[in-house]
mmCIF file of C-alpha atoms in Angstrom:
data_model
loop_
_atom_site.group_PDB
_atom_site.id
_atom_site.type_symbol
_atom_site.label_atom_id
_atom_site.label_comp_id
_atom_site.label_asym_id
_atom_site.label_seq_id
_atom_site.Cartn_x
_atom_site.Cartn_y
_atom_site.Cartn_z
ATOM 1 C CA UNK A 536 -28.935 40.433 -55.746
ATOM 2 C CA UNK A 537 -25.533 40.366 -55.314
ATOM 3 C CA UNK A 538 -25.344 41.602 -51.485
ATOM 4 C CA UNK A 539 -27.288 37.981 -51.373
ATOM 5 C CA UNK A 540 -24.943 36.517 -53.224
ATOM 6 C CA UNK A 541 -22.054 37.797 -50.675
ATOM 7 C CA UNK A 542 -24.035 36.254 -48.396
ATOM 8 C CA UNK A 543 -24.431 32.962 -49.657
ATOM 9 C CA UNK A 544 -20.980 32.705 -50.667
ATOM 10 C CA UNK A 545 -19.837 33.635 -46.956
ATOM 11 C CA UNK A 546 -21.889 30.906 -45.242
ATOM 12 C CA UNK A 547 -21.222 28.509 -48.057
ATOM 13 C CA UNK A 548 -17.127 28.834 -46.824
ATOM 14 C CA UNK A 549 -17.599 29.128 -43.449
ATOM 15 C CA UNK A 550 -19.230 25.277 -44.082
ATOM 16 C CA UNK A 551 -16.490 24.876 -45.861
ATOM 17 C CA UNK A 552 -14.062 25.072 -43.460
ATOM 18 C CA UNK A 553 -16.013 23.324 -40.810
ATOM 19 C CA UNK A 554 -17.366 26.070 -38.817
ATOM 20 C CA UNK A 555 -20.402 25.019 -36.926
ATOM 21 C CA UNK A 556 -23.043 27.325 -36.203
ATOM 22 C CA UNK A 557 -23.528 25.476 -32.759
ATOM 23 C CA UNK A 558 -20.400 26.393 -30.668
ATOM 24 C CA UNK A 559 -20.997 24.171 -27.694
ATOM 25 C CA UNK A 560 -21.638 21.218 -30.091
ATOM 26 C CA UNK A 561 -17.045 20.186 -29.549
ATOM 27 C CA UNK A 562 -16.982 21.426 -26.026
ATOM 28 C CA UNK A 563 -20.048 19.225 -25.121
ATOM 29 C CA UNK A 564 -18.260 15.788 -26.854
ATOM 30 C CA UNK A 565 -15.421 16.680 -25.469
ATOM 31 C CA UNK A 566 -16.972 17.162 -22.269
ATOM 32 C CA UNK A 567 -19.154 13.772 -22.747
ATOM 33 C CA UNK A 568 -15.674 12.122 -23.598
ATOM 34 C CA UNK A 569 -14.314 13.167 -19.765
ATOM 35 C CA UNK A 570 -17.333 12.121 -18.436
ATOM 36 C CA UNK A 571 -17.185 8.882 -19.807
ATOM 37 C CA UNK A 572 -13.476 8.056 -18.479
ATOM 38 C CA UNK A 573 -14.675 9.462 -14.885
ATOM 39 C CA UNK A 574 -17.269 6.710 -15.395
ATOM 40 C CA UNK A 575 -15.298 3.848 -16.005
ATOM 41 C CA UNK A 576 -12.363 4.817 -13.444
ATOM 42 C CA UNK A 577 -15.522 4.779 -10.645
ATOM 43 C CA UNK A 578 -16.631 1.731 -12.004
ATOM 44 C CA UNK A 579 -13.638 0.172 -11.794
ATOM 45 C CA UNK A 580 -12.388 1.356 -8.263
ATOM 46 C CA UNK A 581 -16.127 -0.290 -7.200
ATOM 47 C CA UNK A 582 -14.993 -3.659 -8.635
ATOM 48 C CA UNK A 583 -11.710 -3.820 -7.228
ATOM 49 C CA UNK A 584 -13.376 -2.091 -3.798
ATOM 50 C CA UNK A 585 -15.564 -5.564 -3.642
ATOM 51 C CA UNK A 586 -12.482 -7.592 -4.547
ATOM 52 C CA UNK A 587 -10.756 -6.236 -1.605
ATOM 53 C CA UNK A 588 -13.754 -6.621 0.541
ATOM 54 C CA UNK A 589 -13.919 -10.598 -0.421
ATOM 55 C CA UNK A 590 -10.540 -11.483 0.053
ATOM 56 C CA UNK A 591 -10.374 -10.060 3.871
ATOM 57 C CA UNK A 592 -11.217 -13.287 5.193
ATOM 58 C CA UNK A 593 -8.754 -15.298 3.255
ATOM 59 C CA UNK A 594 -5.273 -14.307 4.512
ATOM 60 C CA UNK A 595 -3.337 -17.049 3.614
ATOM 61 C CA UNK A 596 -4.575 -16.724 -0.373
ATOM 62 C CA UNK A 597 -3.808 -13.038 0.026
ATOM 63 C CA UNK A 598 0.025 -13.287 1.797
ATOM 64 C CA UNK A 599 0.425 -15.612 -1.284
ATOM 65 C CA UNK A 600 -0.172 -13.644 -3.738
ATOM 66 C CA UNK A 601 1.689 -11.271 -2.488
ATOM 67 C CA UNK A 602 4.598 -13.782 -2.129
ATOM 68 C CA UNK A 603 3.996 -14.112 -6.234
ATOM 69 C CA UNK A 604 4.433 -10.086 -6.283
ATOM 70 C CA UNK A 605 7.774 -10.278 -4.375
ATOM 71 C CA UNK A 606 8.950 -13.136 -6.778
ATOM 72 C CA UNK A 607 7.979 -11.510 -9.946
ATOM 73 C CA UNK A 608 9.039 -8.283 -9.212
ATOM 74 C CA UNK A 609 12.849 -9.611 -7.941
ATOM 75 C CA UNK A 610 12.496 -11.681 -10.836
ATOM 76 C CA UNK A 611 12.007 -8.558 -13.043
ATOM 77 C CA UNK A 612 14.657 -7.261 -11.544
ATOM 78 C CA UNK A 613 17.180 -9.387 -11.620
ATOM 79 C CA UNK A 614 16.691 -10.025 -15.331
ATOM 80 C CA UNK A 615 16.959 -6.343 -16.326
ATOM 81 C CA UNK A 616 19.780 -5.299 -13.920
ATOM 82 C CA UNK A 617 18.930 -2.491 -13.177
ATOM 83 C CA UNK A 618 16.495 -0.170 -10.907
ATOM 84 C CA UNK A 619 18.120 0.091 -7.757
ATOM 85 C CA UNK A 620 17.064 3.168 -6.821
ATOM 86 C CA UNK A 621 13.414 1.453 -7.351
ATOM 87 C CA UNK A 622 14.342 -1.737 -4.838
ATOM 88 C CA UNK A 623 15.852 0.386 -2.277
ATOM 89 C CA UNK A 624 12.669 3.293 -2.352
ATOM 90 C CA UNK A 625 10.611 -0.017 -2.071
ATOM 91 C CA UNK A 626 12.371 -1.595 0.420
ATOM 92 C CA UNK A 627 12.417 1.851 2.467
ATOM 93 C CA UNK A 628 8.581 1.686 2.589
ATOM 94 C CA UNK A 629 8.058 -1.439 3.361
ATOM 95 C CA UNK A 630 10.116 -1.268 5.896
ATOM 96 C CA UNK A 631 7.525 1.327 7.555
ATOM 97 C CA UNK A 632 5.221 -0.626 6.903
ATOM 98 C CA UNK A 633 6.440 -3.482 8.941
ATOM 99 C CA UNK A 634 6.787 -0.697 11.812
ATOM 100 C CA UNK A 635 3.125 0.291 11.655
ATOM 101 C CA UNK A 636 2.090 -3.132 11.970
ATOM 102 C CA UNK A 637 4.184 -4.234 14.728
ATOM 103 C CA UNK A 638 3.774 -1.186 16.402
ATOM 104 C CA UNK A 639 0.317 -0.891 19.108
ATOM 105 C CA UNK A 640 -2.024 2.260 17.782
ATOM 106 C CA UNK A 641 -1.680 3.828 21.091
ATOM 107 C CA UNK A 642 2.036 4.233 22.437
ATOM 108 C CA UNK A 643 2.269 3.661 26.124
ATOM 109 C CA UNK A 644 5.364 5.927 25.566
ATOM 110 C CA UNK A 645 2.924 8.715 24.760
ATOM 111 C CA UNK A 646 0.491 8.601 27.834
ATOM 112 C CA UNK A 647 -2.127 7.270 26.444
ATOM 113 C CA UNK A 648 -2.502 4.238 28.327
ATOM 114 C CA UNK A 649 -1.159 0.526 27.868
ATOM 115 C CA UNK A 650 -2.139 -1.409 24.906
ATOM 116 C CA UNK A 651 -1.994 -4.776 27.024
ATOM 117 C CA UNK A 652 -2.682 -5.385 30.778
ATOM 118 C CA UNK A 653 0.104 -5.401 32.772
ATOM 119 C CA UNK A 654 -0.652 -7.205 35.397
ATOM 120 C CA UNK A 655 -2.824 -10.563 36.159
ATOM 121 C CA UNK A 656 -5.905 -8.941 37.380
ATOM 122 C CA UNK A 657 -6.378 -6.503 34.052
ATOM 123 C CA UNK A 658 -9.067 -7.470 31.925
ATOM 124 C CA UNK A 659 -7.549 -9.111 28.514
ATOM 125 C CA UNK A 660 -7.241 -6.904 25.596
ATOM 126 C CA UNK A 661 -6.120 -8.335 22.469
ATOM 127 C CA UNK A 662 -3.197 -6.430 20.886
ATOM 128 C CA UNK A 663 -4.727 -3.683 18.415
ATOM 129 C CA UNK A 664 -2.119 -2.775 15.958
ATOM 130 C CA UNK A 665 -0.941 0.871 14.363
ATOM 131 C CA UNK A 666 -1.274 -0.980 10.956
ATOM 132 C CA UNK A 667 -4.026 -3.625 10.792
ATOM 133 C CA UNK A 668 -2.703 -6.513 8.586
ATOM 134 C CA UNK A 669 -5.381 -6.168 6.117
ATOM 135 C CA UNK A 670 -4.029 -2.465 5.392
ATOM 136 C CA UNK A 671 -0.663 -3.190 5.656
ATOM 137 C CA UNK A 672 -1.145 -6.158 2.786
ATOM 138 C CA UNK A 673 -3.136 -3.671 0.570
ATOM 139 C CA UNK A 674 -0.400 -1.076 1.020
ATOM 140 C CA UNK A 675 2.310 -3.499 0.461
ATOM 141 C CA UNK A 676 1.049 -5.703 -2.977
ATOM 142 C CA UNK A 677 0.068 -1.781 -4.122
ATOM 143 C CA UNK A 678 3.806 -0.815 -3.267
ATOM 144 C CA UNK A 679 5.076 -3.773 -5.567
ATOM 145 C CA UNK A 680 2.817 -3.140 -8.244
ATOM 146 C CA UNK A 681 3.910 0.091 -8.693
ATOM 147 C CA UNK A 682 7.520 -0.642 -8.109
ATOM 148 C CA UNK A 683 7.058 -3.463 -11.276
ATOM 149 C CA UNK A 684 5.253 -1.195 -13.658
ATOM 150 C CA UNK A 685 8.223 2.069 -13.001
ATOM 151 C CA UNK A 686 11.053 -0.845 -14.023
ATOM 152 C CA UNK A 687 9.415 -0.396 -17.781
ATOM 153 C CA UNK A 688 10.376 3.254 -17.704
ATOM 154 C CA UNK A 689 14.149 3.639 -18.525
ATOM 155 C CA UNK A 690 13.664 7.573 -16.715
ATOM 156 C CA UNK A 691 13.615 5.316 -13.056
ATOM 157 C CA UNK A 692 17.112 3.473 -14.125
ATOM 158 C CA UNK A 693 19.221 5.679 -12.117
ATOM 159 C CA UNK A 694 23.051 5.014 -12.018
ATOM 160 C CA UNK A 695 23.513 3.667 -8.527
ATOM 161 C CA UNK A 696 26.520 1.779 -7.166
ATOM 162 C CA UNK A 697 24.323 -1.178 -5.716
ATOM 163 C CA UNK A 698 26.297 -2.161 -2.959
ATOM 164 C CA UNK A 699 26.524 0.938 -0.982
ATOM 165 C CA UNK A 700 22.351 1.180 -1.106
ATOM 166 C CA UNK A 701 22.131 -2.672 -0.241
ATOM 167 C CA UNK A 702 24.777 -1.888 2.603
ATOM 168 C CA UNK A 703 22.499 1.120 3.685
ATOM 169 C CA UNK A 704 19.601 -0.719 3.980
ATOM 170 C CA UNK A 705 20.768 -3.675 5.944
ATOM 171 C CA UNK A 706 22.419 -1.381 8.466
ATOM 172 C CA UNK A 707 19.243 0.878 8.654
ATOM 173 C CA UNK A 708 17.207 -2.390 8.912
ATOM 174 C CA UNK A 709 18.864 -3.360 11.785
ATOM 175 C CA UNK A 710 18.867 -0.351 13.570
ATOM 176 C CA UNK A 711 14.910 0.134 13.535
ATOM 177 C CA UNK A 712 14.168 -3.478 14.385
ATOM 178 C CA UNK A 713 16.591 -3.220 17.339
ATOM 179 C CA UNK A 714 14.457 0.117 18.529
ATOM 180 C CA UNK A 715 11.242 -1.724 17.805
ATOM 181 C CA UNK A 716 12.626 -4.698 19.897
ATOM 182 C CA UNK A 717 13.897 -2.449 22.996
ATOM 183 C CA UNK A 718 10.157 -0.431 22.757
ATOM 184 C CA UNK A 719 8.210 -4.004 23.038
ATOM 185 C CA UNK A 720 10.806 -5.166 26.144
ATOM 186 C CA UNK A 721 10.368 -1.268 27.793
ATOM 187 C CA UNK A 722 7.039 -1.605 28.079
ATOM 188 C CA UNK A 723 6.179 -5.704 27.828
ATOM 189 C CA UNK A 724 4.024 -6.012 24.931
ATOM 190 C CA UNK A 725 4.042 -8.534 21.846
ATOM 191 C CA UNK A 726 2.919 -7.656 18.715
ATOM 192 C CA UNK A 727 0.347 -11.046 18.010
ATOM 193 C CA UNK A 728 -2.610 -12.222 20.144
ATOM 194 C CA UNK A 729 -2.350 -16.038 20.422
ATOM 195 C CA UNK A 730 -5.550 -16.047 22.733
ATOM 196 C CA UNK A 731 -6.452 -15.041 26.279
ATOM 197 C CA UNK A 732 -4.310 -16.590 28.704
ATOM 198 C CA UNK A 733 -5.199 -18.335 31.952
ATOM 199 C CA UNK A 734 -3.888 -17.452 35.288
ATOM 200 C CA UNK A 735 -3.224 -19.730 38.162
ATOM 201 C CA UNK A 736 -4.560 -23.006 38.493
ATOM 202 C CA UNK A 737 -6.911 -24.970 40.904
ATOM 203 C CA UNK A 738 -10.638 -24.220 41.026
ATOM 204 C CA UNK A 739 -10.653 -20.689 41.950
ATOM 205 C CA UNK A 740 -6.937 -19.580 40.944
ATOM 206 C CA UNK A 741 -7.929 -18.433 37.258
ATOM 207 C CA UNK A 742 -10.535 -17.973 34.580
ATOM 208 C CA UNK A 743 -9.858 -19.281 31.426
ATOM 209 C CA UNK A 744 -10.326 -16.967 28.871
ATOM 210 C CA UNK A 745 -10.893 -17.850 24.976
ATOM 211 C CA UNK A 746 -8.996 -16.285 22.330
ATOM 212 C CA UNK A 747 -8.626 -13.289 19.866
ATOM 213 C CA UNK A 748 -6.786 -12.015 17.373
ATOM 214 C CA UNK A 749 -6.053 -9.419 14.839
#
């Protein structure tokens, strides 16, 4: 009688201090919990995956909103005085990003053949870029978004002596525009396609060609 009374009184305290006598039972809600989040994070990288793929047609809407991003976040900015280090990291990369989308995807440099014709008997080839514009908006409203949220975070207020960075970047502006400019003169390329062009005139002197773009 009393080795069943042990017993009793053993069980009755591990129920007492919530033992369960299905060990999986936590793992498996907290498992159900993870499971959950992974859910809604695919969920919502599907919904702003069609977003993306519905605003590809409208550039104009898209450059403008990302002309609201540039406000906001200089707006932001200016009003907290502060983040430097933030502008000139953003700055820096979208910087390369301009690069990559006035660059061609295949260098002539490299060997790899021209990008355009060179000459007035080539077939026309519209300029294909290193960066399509549709990437390089993504990458650059994704840049500022970022670059907003890390001004809420005192940790990315870094003591900076503004000047010298704004100084930096002007002069290392102008040095990779001025190499971009001397690569496009080198080898006689522009970065946009206004349309196929139309060589000689007369009846026989030219075909006309109709246009394409990016």
């Amino acid at each position: 009688m009393s080795s069943h009374h042990t017993h009793g009184q053993q069980k009755g305290e591990s129920f007492a201090y919530g033992a369960s006598e299905d060990p999986g039972l936590s793992s498996s809600s907290d498992g159900g919990g993870l499971v959950g989040a992974k859910n809604l994070r695919v969920r919502a990288s599907q919904k702003m995956q069609v977003f993306l793929d519905r605003s590809v047609p409208h550039t104009g809407r898209r450059w403008m909103c990302w002309c609201l991003l540039v406000a906001t976040y200089f707006l932001r900015a200016y009003l907290v005085h502060g983040y430097y280090i933030v502008t000139y990291g953003l700055g820096i990369y979208n910087l390369n990003l301009t690069i990559g989308f006035l660059s061609p995807a295949r260098d002539p440099a490299g060997g790899d053949g021209p990008t355009l014709p060179s000459s007035k008997n080539e077939e026309y080839r519209p300029f294909v870029r290193k960066l399509p514009e549709f990437k390089f908006w993504v990458k650059s409203a994704k840049s500022l978004i970022v670059a907003f949220s890390m001004t809420f975070f005192p940790v990315f207020d870094v003591p900076v002596f503004w000047p010298i960075l704004l100084m930096y970047f002007i002069m290392l502006f102008t040095m990779t525009m001025k190499q971009q400019l001397r690569h496009m003169i080198k080898h006689k390329y522009v970065p946009f396609s206004w349309g196929k062009q139309t060589y000689g005139k007369g009846g026989g002197g030219g075909k006309e060609k109709s246009g394409g773009s990016d």
